[in-house]
XYZ file of C-alpha atoms in Angstrom:
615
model
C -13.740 84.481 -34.043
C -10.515 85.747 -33.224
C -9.211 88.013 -30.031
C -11.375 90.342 -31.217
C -15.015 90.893 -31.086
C -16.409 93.198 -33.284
C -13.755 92.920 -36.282
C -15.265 93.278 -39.939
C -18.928 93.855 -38.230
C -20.180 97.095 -39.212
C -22.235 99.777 -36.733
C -24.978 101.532 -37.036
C -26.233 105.095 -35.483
C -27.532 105.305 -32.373
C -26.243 101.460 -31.724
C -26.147 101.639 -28.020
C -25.504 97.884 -25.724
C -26.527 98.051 -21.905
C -25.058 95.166 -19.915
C -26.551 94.190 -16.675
C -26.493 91.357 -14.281
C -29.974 89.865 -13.367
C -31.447 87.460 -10.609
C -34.363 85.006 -11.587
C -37.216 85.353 -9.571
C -37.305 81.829 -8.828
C -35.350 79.529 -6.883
C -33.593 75.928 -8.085
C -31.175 73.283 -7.085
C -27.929 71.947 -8.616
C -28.634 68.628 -10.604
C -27.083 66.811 -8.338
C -29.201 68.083 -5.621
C -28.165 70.866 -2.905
C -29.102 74.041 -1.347
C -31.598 76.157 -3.389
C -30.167 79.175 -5.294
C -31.715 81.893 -7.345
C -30.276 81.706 -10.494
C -27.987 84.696 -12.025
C -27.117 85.714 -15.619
C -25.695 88.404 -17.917
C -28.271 90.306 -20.047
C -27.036 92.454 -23.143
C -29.923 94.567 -24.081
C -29.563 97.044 -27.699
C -31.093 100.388 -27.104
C -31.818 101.138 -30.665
C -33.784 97.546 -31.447
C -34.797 96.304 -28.350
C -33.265 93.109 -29.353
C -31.648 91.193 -26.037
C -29.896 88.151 -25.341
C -28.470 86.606 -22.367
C -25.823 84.280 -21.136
C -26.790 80.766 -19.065
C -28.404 80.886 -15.925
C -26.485 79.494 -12.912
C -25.307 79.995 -9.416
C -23.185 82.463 -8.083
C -22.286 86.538 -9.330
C -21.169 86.225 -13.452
C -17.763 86.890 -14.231
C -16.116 89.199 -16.741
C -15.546 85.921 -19.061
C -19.688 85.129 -19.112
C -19.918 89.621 -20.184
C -17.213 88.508 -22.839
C -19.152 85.391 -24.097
C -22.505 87.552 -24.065
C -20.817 90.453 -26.537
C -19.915 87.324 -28.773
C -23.279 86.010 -28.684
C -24.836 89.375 -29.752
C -22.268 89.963 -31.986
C -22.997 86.927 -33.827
C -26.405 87.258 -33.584
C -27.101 90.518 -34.684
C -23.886 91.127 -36.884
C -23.222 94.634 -35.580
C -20.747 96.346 -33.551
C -22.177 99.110 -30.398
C -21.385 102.599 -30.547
C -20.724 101.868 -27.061
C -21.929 100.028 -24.148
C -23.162 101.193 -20.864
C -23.069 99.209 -17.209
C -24.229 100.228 -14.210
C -21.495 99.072 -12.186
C -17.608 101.038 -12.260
C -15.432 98.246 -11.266
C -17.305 96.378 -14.081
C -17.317 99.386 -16.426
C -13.401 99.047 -15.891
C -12.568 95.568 -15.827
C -14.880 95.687 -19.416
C -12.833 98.695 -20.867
C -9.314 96.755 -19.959
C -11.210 93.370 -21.978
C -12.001 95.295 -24.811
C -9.046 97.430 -25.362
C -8.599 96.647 -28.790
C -12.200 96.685 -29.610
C -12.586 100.128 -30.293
C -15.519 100.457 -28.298
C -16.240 102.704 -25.383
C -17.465 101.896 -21.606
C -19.850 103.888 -19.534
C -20.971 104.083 -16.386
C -24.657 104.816 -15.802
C -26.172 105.377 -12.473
C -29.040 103.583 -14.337
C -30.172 101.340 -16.914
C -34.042 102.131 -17.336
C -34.287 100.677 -20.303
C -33.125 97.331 -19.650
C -34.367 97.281 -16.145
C -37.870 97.999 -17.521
C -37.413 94.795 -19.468
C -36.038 92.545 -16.549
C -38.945 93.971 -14.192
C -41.708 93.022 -17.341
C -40.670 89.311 -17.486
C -40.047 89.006 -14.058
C -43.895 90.365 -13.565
C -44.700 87.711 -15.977
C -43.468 84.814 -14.700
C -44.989 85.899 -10.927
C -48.323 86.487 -12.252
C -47.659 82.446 -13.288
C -46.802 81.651 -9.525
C -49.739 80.860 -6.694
C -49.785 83.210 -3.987
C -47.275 82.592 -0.921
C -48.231 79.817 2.011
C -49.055 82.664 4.174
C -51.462 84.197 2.216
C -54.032 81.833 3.108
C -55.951 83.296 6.045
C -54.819 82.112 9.675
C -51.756 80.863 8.755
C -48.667 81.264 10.199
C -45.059 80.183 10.077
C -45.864 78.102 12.967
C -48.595 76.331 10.994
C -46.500 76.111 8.191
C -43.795 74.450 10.239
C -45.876 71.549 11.272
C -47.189 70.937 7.455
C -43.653 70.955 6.549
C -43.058 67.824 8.994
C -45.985 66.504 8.255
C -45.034 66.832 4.415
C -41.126 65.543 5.126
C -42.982 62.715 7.008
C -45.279 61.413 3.838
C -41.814 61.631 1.928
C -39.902 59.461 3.976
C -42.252 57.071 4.522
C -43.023 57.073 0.450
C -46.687 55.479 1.059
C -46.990 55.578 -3.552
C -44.765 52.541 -2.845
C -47.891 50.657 -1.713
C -50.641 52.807 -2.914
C -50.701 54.223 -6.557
C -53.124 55.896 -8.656
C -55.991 53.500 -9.259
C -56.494 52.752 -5.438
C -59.305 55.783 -4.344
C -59.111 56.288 -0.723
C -61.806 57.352 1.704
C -60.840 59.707 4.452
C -63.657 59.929 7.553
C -63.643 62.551 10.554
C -65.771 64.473 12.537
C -65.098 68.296 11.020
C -63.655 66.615 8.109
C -63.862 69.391 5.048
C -66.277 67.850 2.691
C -63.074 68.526 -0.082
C -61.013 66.030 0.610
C -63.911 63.217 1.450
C -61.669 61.046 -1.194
C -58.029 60.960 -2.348
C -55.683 59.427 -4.283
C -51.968 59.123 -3.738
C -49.444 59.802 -6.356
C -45.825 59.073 -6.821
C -42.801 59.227 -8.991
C -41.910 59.586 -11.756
C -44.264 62.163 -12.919
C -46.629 63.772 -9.964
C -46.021 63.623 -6.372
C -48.574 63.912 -3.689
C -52.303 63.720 -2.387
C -54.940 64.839 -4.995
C -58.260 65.415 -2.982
C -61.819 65.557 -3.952
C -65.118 65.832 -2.152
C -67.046 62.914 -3.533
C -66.623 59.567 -4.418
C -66.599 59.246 -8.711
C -69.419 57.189 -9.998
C -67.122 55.566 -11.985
C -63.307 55.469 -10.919
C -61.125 54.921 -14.320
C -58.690 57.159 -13.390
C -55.086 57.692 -14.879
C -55.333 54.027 -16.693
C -53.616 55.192 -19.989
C -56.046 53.726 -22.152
C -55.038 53.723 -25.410
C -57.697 54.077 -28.991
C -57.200 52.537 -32.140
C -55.928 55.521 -34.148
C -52.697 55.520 -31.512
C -51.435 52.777 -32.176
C -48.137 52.842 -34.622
C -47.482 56.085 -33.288
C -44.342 56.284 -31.817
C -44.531 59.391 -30.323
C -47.870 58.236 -28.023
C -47.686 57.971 -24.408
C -50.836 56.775 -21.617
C -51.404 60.039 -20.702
C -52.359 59.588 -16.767
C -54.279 62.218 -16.170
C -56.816 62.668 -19.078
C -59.387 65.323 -18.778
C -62.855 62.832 -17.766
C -60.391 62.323 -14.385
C -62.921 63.960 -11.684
C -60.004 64.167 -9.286
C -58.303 66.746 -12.147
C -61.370 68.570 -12.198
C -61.647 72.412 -11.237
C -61.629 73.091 -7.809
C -60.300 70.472 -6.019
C -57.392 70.574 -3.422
C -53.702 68.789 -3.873
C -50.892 68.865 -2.145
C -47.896 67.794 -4.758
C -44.277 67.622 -3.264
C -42.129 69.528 -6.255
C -38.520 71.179 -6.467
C -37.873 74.758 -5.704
C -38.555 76.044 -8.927
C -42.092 75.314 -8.671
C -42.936 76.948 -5.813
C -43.593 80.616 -5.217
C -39.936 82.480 -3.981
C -41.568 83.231 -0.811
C -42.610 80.057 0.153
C -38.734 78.457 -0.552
C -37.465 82.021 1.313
C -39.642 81.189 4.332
C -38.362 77.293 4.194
C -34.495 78.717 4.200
C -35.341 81.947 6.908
C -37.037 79.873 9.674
C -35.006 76.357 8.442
C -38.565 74.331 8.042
C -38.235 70.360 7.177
C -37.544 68.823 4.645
C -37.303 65.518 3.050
C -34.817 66.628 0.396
C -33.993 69.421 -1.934
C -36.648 68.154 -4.380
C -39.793 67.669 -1.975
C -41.202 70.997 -1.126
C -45.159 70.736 -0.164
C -47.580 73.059 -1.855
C -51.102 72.699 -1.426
C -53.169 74.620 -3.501
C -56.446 74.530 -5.589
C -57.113 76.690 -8.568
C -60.630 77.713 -9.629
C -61.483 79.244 -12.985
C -63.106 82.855 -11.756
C -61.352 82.933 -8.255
C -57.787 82.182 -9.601
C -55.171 79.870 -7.332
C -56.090 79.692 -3.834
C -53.675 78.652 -0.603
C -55.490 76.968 2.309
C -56.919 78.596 5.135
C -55.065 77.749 8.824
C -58.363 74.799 9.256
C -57.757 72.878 6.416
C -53.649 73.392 6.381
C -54.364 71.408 9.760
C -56.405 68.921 8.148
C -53.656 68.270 5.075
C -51.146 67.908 7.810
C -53.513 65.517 9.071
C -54.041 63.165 6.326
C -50.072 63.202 5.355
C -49.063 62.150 8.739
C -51.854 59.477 8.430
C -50.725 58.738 5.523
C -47.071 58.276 6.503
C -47.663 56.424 9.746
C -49.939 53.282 7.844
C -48.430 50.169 7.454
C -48.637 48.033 4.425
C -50.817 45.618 6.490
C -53.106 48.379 7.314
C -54.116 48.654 4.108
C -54.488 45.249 3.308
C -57.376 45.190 5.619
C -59.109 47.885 3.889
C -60.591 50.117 6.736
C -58.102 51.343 9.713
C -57.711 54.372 11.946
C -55.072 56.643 12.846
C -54.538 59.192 15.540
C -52.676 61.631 15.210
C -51.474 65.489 16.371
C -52.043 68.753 14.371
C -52.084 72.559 14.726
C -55.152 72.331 16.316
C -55.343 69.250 18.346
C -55.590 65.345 18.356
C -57.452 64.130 15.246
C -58.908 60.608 15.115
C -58.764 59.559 10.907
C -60.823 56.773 9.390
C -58.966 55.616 6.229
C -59.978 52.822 3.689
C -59.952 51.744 0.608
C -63.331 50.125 -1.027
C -61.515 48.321 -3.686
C -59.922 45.869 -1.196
C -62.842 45.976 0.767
C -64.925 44.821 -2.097
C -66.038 41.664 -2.187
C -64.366 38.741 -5.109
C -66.213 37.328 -7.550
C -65.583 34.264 -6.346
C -66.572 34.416 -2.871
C -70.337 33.845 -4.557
C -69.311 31.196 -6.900
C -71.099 27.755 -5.842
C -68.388 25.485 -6.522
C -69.346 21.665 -7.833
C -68.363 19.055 -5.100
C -65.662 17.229 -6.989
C -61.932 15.911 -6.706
C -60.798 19.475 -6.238
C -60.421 20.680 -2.783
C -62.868 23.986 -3.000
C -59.452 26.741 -1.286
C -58.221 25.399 -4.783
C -61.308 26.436 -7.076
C -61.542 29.476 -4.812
C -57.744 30.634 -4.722
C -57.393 30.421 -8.609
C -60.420 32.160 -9.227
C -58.699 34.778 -6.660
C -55.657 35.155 -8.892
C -57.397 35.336 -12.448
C -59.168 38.136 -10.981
C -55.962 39.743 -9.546
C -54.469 39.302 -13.032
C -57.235 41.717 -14.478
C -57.181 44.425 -11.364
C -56.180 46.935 -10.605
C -54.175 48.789 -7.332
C -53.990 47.493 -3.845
C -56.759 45.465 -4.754
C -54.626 43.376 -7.143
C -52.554 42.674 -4.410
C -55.181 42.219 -2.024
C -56.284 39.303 -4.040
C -53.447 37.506 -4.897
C -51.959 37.309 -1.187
C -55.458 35.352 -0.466
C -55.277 33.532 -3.396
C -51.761 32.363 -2.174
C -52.794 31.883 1.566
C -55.383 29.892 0.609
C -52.963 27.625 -1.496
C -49.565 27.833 -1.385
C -49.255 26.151 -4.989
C -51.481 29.071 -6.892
C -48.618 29.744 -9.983
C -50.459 33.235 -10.620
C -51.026 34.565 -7.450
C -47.018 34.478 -6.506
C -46.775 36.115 -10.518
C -48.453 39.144 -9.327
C -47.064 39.905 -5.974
C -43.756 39.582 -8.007
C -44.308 42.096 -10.445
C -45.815 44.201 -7.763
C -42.780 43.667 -5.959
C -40.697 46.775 -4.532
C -37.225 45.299 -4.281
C -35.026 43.214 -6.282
C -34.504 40.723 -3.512
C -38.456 40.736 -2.909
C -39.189 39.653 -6.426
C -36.537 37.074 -6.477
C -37.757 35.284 -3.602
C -41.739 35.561 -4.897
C -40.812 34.272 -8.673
C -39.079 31.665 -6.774
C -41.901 30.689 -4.618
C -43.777 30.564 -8.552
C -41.106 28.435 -9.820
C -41.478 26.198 -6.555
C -45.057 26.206 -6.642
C -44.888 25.102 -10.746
C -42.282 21.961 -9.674
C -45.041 21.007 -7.075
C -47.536 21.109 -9.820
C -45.563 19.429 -12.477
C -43.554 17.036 -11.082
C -40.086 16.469 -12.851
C -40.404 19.623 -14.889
C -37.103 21.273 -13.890
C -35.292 17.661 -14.696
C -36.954 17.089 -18.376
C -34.546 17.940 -21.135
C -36.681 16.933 -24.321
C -38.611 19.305 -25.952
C -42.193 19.628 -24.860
C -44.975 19.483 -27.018
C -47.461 22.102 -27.896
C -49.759 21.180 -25.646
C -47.703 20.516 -22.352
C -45.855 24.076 -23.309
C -49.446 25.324 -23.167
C -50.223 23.779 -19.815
C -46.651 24.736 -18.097
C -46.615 28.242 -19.729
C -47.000 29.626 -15.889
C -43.968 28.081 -15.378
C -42.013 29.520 -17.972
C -43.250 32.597 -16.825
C -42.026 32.230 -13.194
C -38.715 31.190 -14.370
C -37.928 34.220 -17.022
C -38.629 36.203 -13.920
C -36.551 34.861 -11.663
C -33.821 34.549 -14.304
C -34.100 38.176 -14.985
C -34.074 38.936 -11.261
C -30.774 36.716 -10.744
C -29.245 38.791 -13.265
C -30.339 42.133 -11.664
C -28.689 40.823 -8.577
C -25.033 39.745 -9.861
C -26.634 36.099 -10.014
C -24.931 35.945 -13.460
C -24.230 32.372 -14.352
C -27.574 31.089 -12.568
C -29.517 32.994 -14.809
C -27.708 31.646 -17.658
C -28.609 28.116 -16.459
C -32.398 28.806 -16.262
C -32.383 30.528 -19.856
C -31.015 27.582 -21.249
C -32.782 25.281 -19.497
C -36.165 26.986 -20.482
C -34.961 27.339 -24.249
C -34.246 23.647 -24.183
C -38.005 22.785 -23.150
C -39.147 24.914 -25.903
C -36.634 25.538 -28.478
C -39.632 27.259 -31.052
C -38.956 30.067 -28.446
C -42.069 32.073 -28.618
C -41.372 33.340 -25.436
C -37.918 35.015 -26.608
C -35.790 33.468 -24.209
C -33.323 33.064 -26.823
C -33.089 36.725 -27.127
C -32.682 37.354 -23.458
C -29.738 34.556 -23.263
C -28.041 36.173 -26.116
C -27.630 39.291 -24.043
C -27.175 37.636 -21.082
C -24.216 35.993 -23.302
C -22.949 38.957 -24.590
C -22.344 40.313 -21.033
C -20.577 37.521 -19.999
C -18.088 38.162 -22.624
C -19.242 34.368 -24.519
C -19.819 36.423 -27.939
C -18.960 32.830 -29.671
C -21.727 31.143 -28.034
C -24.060 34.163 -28.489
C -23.505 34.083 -32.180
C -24.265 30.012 -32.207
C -27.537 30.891 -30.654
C -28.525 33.932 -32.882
C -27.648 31.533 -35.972
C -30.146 29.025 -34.972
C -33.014 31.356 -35.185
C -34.156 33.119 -39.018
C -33.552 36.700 -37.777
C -37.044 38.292 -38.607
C -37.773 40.679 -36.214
C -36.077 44.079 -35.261
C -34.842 42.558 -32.123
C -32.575 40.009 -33.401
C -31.324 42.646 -36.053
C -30.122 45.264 -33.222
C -28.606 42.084 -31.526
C -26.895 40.897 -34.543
C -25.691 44.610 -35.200
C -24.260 44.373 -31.502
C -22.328 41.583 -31.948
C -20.754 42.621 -35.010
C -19.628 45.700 -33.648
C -18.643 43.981 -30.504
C -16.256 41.894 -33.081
C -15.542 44.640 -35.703
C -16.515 48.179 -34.570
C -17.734 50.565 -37.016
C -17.624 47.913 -39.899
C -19.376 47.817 -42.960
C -21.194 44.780 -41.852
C -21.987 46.505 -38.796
C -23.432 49.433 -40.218
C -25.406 47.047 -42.571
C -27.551 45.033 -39.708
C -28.087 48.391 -37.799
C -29.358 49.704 -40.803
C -31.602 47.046 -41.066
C -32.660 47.341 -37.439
C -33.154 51.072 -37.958
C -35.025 50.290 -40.694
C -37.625 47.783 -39.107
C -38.088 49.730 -36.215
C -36.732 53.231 -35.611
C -38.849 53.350 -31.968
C -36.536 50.572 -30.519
C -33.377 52.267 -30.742
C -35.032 55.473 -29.147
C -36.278 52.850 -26.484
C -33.145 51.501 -26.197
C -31.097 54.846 -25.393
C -33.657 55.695 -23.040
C -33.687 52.920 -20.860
C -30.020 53.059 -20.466
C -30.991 56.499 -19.283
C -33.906 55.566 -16.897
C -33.923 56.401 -13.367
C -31.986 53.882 -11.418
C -34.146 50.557 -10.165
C -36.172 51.042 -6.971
C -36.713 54.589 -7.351
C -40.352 54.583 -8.648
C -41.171 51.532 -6.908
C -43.064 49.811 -10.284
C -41.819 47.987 -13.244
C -38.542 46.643 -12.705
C -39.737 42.718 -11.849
C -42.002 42.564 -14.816
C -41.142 39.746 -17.192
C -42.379 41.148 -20.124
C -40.726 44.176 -22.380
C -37.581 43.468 -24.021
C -35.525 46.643 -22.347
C -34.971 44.906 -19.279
C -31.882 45.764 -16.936
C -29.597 42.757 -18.902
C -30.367 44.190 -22.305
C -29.429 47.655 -20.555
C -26.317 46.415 -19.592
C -24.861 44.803 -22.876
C -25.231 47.907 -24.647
C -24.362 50.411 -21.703
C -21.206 47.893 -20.920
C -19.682 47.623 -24.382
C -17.584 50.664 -25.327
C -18.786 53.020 -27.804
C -22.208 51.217 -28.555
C -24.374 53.309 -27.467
C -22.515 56.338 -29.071
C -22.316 54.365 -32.458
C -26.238 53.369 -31.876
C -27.051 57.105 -31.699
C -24.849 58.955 -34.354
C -26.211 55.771 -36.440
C -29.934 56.253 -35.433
C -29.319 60.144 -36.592
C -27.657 59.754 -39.437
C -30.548 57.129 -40.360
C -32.861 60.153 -40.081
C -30.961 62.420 -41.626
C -30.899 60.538 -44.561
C -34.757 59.861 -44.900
C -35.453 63.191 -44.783
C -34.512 64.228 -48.392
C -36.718 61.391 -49.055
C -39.776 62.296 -47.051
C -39.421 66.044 -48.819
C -39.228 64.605 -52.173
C -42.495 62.313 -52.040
C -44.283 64.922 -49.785
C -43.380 67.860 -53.082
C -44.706 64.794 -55.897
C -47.842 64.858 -53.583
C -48.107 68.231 -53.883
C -47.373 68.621 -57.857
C -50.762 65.648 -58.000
C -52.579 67.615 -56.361
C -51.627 70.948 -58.928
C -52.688 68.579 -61.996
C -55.803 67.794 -60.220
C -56.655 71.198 -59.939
């Protein structure tokens, strides 16, 4: 559009525009984190319709240039020109009239806007009537009250206790005056749902948030483990949780009341609401008694030690709003006995801490929770050589460094069980690879950990060295070194490795489409192996983009030390690290769908034009 606004759009009688500034009755936070604002905008509202539209919401009074870019947007949209347009503010009503001098349209001042303030005030009813009721609506409490929740809350954050407990481990909570609600909880973390969710009973049977997954899911790409399906009793009706969210969740009282009397927090993105909602009764905040009690169990919570929980039952003491509180805390899972402390074990050349430690860590591999960990730390006190046990506390592992140093301890533990392993350069045979296939294990994950920490060329080595042993490569080492390759800038040796294997899986083809860019950009050859790629599997270049796109490692606490899944941080980095790949992988990827879609219309209208015959 040029200078003008309204030029060539016609008008209509009675075509009347009210402009008005409007505040969101929530609060946020910049992306990057900050002090909470209520958002602003510019709403353009059309008398004779009752059509609206509105600029962006963001921080901070709109200036005349968002009013301009509002009158565009309505313009376009509705493909009329006002009569005139009416604000409620002079200095605007002027600064509007100088903007659209050569529009032809008049400015006026109103005292009011009832039309469009009706409006603002109906969805701004709406979205309360979405919102709980304030903190201190909940009888007894008081900003006082509120201020020691809001430690206790900052507390739990900064102590981050989902790092060691996550959502398969139930907890029991004991106390003398204990609310029979939150008998049993379960601690969540990011990503996703932050908190305590509380329930009065122990479930008969605990299968909570496991993601499992049916046969008619599978091949669909859009399916994710949802962890928190409905036959969860802690998401039932009725029970309390306390879930640490961003501003915009809360109710604007509750953030106004954080910013007024300047209660803790752990950061912009961690304020505590505790709540329950009940079908007849509606949302409900906690009385004064149990707000003490929550601030009770989160200060527990954030003053147990990893080693605490390891033992399964412990005790804290701690303060609250109304006095010392003694908690019992455990966990039945880890107190539960193993399997194979009843196992009579055959007196024979084994030592019996042998039998009994890798009995330990094939159970580990199938739990779940603390209790996996629980396991495997015996199974490795008991013998220092158990392969599987130092597996899982790697993968379980919160740190980079952590994980190195356990898949190490595997790898150490594997030389010590097969002597001269990590000198053999021969191929091994099916059956040894069958028997060692720990150790491969152990050593893809301290590769991959090597790599995470800089550790370039070392975790080159080991992927050769591994891919020599078994050069049939069902374990895709190959793949991983071809990355790792890539990254290193050695795309001649990366294209000698991809040459020795027949490229027949969708893996290799978005590798070989990487190189070739790397070597020719947006070639024809290029285009031709991503096409290919594309073509095989669509899902892993949506994968792909999003795990360049993930939350940085660390952050959640799970997944990064896991040798499986072929997304790991190096294949991240190859793609992230060349220039333009990623851009050329998604304009290619949407193009790709583009073009199927004719396709997809054209055999969906033949099945239609059967089923006309039929009939």
């Amino acid at each position: 559009m040029d200078d003008t606004i309204f030029r060539k759009l016609r008008s209509k009688q009675g075509e009347v525009w009210q402009l008005d500034r409007h505040e969101a009755p929530f609060w946020t936070t910049p992306d990057e984190g900050g002090s909470p604002y209520r958002p602003r905008r510019v709403v353009c509202w059309s008398l004779r319709t009752g059509r609206h539209t509105a600029s962006p919401q963001g921080p901070g009074e709109p200036g005349l240039e968002t009013f301009r870019e509002v009158l565009i947007q309505a313009a376009r949209a509705w493909k009329l020109r006002p009569e005139r347009i009416e604000v409620a503010d002079s200095g605007l009503a002027e600064d509007l009239t100088d903007l659209l001098s050569a529009e032809d349209v008049p400015v006026e001042v109103r005292t009011d806007l009832p039309e469009v303030r009706a409006f603002l005030a109906k969805w701004a009813l709406s979205l309360r009537s979405l919102a709980p009721p304030e903190a201190l609506s909940g009888p007894g409490v008081t900003v006082e009250r509120m201020a020691a929740f809001a430690r206790a809350a900052a507390d739990f954050v900064r102590a981050a206790p989902w790092r060691h407990l996550g959502v398969d481990d139930l907890l029991l909570l004991e106390a003398p005056g204990l609310p029979e609600e939150l008998r049993c909880a379960r601690v969540l973390g990011p990503p996703g749902l932050t908190g305590v969710l509380f329930r009065p009973e122990e479930p008969e049977e605990d299968f909570a948030a496991r993601g499992v997954w049916v046969e008619e899911d599978w091949g669909n790409e859009d399916w994710e483990p949802d962890l928190w399906e409905d036959n969860d009793p802690f998401s039932e009706e009725g029970n309390w949780r306390v879930s640490l969210l961003p501003p915009s969740g809360l109710p604007t009282e509750d953030v106004e009341l954080w910013i007024r009397h300047e209660l803790p927090l752990a950061h912009s993105a961690a304020y505590p609401l505790a709540l329950r909602s009940r079908q007849e009764e509606g949302t409900e905040r906690p009385d004064a008694r149990l707000l003490s009690w929550l601030e009770a169990v989160l200060t527990a919570l954030a003053a147990t030690t990893e080693e605490e929980m390891d033992t399964g039952r412990w005790e804290k003491e701690v303060i609250t709003s109304d006095g010392p509180v003694r908690l019992g805390l455990s966990l039945p899972d880890v107190l539960a006995p193993s399997y194979a402390d009843d196992i009579l074990w055959d007196e024979d050349e084994v030592p019996e801490e042998v039998k009994l430690a890798d009995q330990l860590a094939c159970e580990a591999l199938e739990a779940w929770g603390r209790r996996q960990i629980h396991l495997a730390r015996r199974a490795v006190a008991l013998w220092p050589d158990c392969i599987d046990g130092w597996l899982v506390l790697a993968r379980r592992a919160l740190d980079r460094e952590t994980a190195r140093d356990l898949y190490a301890q595997a790898v150490a533990a594997s030389e010590r069980t097969f002597p001269g392993i990590d000198k053999r350069k021969d191929p091994l045979d099916w059956d040894e690879l069958r028997e060692i296939s720990p150790y491969l294990l152990a050593r893809i994950g301290l590769a991959k950990s090597l790599w995470s920490l800089g550790a370039q060329e070392e975790a080159v080595s080991h992927f050769q060295g591994m891919l020599a042993l078994d050069p049939d490569d069902p374990q895709r080492i190959g793949y991983l070194l071809a990355h790792a390759l890539l990254a290193l800038g050695r795309d001649g040796e990366a294209e000698d490795l991809l040459n020795r294997f027949v490229e027949n899986s969708p893996d290799d083809r978005y590798t070989r489409a990487l190189l070739t860019f790397r070597q020719e950009g947006d070639s024809p050859a290029a285009r031709g192996y991503l096409a290919a790629a594309l073509r095989a599997d669509r899902r892993m270049a949506k994968h792909l983009l999003d795990a360049t796109q993930s939350s940085p490692p660390g952050e959640s606490g799970w997944g990064e030390n896991q040798e499986g899944g072929d997304y790991s941080a190096l294949v991240r980095d190859v793609w992230t690290d060349t220039p333009g790949a990623l851009e050329w992988l998604q304009a290619q990827s949407a193009a790709s769908a583009a073009a199927s879609q004719p396709w997809k219309s054209k055999r969906k209208n033949k099945k239609k034009s059967r089923k006309r015959r039929r009939k």
